[in-house]
Each structure stands twice: as structure tokens, then as C-alpha cells.
Coordinates of N, CA, C and O in Angstrom, one line a residue:
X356 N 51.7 44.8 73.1 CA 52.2 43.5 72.9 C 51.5 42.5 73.8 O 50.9 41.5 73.4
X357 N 51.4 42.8 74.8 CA 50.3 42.1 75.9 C 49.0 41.9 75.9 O 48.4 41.1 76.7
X358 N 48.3 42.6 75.0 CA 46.8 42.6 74.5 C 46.9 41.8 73.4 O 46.2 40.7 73.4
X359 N 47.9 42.2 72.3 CA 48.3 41.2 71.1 C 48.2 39.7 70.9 O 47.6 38.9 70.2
X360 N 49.4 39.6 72.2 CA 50.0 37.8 72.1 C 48.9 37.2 73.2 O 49.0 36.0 73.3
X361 N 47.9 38.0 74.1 CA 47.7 37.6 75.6 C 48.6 36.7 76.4 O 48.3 35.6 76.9
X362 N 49.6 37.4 76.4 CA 50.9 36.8 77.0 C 51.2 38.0 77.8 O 51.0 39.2 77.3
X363 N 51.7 37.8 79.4 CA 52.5 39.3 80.1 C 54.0 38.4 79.9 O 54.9 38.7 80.7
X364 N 54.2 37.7 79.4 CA 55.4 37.1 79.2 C 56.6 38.4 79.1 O 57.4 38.4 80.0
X365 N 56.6 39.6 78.2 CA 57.4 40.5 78.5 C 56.3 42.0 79.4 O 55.8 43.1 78.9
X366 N 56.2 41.6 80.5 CA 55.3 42.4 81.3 C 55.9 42.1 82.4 O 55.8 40.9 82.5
X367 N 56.6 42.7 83.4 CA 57.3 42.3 84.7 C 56.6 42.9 85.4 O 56.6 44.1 85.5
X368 N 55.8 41.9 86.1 CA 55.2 42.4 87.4 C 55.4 43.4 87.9 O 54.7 44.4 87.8
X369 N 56.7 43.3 88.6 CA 57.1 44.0 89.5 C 57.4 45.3 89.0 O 57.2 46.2 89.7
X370 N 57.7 45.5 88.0 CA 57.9 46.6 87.8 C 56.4 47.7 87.4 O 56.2 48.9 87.5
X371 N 55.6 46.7 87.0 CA 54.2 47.7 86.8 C 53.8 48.0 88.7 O 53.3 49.0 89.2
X372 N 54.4 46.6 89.5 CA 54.1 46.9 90.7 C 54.6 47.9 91.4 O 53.8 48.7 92.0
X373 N 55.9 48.1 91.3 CA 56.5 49.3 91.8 C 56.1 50.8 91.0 O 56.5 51.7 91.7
X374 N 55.3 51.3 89.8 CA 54.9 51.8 89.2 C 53.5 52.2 89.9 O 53.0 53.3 89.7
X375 N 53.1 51.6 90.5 CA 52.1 51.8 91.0 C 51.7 52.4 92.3 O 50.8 53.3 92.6
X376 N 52.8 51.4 93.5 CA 53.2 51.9 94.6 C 53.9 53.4 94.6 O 53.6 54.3 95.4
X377 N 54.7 53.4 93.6 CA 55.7 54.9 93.6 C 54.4 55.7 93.5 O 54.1 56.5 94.4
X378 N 53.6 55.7 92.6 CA 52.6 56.5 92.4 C 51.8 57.3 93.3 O 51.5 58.5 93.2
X379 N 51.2 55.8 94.5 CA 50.7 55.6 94.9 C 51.1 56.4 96.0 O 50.1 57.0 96.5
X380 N 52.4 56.6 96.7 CA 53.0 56.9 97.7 C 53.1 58.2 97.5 O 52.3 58.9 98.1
X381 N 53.9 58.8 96.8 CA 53.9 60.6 96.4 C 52.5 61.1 95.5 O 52.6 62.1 94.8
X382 N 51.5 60.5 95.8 CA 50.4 61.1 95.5 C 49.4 61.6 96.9 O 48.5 62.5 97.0
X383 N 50.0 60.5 97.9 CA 49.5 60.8 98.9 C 49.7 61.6 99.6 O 48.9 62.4 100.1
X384 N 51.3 61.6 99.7 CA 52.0 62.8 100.1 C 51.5 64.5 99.2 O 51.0 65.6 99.6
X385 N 51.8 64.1 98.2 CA 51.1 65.7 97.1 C 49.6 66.1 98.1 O 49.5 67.2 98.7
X386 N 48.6 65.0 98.2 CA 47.6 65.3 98.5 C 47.7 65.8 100.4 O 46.9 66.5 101.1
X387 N 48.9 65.3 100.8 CA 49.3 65.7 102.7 C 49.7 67.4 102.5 O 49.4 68.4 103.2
X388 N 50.1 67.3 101.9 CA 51.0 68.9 101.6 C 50.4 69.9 100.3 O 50.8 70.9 99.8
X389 N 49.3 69.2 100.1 CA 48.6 69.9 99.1 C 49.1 71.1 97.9 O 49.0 72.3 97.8
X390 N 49.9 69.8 97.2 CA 51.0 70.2 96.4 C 49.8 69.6 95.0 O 49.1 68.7 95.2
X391 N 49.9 70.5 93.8 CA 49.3 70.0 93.0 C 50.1 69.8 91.7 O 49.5 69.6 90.7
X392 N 51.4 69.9 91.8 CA 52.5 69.8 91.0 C 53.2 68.6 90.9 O 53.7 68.0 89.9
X393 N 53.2 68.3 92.2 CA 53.5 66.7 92.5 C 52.2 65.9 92.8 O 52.2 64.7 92.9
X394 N 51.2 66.7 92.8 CA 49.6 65.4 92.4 C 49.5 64.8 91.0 O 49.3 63.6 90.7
X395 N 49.6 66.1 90.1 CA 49.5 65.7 88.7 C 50.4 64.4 88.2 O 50.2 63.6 87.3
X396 N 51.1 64.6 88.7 CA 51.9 63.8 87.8 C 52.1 62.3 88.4 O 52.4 61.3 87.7
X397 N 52.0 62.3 89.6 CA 52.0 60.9 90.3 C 50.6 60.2 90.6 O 50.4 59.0 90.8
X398 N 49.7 61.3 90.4 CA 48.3 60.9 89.9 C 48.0 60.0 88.8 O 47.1 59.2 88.7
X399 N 48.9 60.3 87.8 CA 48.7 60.2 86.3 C 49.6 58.8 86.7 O 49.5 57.7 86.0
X400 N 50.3 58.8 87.6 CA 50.9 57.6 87.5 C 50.3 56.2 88.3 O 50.2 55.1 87.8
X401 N 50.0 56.6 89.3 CA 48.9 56.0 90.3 C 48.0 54.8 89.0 O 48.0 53.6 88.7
X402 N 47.5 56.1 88.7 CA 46.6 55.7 87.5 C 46.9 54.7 86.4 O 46.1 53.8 86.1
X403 N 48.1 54.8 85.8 CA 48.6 54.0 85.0 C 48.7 53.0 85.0 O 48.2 52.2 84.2
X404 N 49.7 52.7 86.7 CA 50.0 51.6 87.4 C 49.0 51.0 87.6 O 49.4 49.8 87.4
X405 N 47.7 50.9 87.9 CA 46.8 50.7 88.2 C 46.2 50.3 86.9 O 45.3 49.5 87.2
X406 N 46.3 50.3 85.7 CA 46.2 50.1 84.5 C 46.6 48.8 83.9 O 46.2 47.9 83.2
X407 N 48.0 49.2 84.7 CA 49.4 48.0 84.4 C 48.3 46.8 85.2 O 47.8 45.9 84.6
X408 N 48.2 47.0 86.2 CA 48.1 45.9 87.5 C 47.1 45.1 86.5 O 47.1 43.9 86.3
X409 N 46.2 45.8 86.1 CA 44.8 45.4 85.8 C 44.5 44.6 84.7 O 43.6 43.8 84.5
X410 N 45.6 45.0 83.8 CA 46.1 44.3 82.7 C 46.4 42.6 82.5 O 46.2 41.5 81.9
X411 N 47.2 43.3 83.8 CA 48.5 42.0 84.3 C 47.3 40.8 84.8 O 47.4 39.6 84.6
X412 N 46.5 41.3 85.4 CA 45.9 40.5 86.4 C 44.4 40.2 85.1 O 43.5 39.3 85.3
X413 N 44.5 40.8 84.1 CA 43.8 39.6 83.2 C 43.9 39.0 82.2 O 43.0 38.3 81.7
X414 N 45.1 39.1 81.9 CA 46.0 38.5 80.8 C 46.9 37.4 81.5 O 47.5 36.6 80.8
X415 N 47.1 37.3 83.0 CA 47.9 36.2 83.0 C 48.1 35.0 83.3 O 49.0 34.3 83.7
X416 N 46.3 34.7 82.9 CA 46.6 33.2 83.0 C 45.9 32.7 81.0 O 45.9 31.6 80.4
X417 N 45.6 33.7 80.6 CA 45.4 33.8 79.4 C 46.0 32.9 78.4 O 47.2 33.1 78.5
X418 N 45.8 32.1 77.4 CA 46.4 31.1 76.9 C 46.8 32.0 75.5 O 46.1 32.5 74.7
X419 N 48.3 32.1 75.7 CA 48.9 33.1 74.6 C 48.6 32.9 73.1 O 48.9 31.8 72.7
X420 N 48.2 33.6 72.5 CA 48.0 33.0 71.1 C 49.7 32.9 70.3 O 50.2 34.1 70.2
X421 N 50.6 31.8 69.9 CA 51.7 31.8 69.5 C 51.8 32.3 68.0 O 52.8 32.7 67.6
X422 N 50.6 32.2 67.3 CA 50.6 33.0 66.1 C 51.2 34.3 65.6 O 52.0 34.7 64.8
X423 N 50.3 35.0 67.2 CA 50.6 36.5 67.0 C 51.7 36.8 67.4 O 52.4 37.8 67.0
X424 N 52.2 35.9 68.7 CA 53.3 36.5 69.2 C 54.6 36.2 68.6 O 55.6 36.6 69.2
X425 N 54.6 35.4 67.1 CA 55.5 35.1 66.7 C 56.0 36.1 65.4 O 57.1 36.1 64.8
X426 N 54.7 37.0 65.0 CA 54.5 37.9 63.9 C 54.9 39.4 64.5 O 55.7 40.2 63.9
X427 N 54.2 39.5 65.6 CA 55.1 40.5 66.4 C 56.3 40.5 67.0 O 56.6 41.5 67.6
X428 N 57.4 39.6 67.0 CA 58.8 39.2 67.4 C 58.9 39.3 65.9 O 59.9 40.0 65.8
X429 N 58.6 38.9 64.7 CA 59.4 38.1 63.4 C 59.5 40.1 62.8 O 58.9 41.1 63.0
X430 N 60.8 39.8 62.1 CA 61.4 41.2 61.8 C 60.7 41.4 60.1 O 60.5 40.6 59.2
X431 N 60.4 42.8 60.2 CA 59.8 42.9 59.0 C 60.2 42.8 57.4 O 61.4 42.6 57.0
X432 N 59.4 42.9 57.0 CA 59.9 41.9 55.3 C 59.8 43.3 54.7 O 58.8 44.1 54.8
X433 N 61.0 43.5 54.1 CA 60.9 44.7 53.1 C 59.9 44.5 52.0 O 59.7 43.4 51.4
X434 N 59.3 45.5 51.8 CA 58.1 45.6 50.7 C 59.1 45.2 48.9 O 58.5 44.5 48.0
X435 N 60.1 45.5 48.7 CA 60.2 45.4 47.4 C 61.3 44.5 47.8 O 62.0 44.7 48.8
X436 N 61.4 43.2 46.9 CA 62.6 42.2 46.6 C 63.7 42.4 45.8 O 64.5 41.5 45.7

């Protein structure tokens, strides 16, 4: 939706922020205690978050296209009348 409209309008910061941090935090720990059960998967999240952030931070000053984001909100039109 955010690549679509270039809008983070439904994209909450904070929450990709905390997504990132949580990651970020029990990956370090996996990597203290050399746990690779809890690397994998907070890894993967790390990662993500880091995705999120990256997104966020180039899409948001981006001048939304209202076209698309109005085709993507508008509910779909049944094929047969």
C-alpha cells in the first residue's frame, strides 16, 4: 500500500519502530547466549524492521499519488451486472 499510494499515511512509525528495536534487542541477546533459535527469528525480524524503517524514511516526504490511493481504498466492482 505504501509503495502504491507513496503515502506511509497507513504506516505507523512507531510501530515499524518498535519492530525493529524488539528485533534488535533479542537478537543481541540470542547472539550473548549463543542461542540460534532465538537468532533466527529475531534476526529475521531485525531485518524486516529495518526494511520497515527504510521504507518509511523514503516514502515520507513523498507526494502521494491520490489516484492510486483512492483505487486501492475504492471496493471492488463485481465483474458481472
Amino acid at each position: 500500500m505504501v509503495v502504491t499510494t507513496k503515502s506511509v499515511k497507513y504506516m505507523p512509525f512507531w510501530l515499524s519502530f518498535f519492530l525493529f528495536l524488539n528485533g534488535a534487542i533479542w537478537g543481541v541477546y540470542a547472539l550473548l547466549v549463543h542461542d540460534v533459535f532465538l537468532l533466527v527469528p529475531n534476526g529475521m525480524g531485525f531485518f524486516l524492521g529495518t526494511m520497515q524503517l527504510l521504507i518509511y524514511a523514503f516514502y515520507r516526504n513523498a507526494k502521494p499519488n491520490v489516484k492510486d490511493e483512492e483505487e486501492a481504498l475504492a471496493p471492488s466492482q463485481p465483474l458481472l451486472s
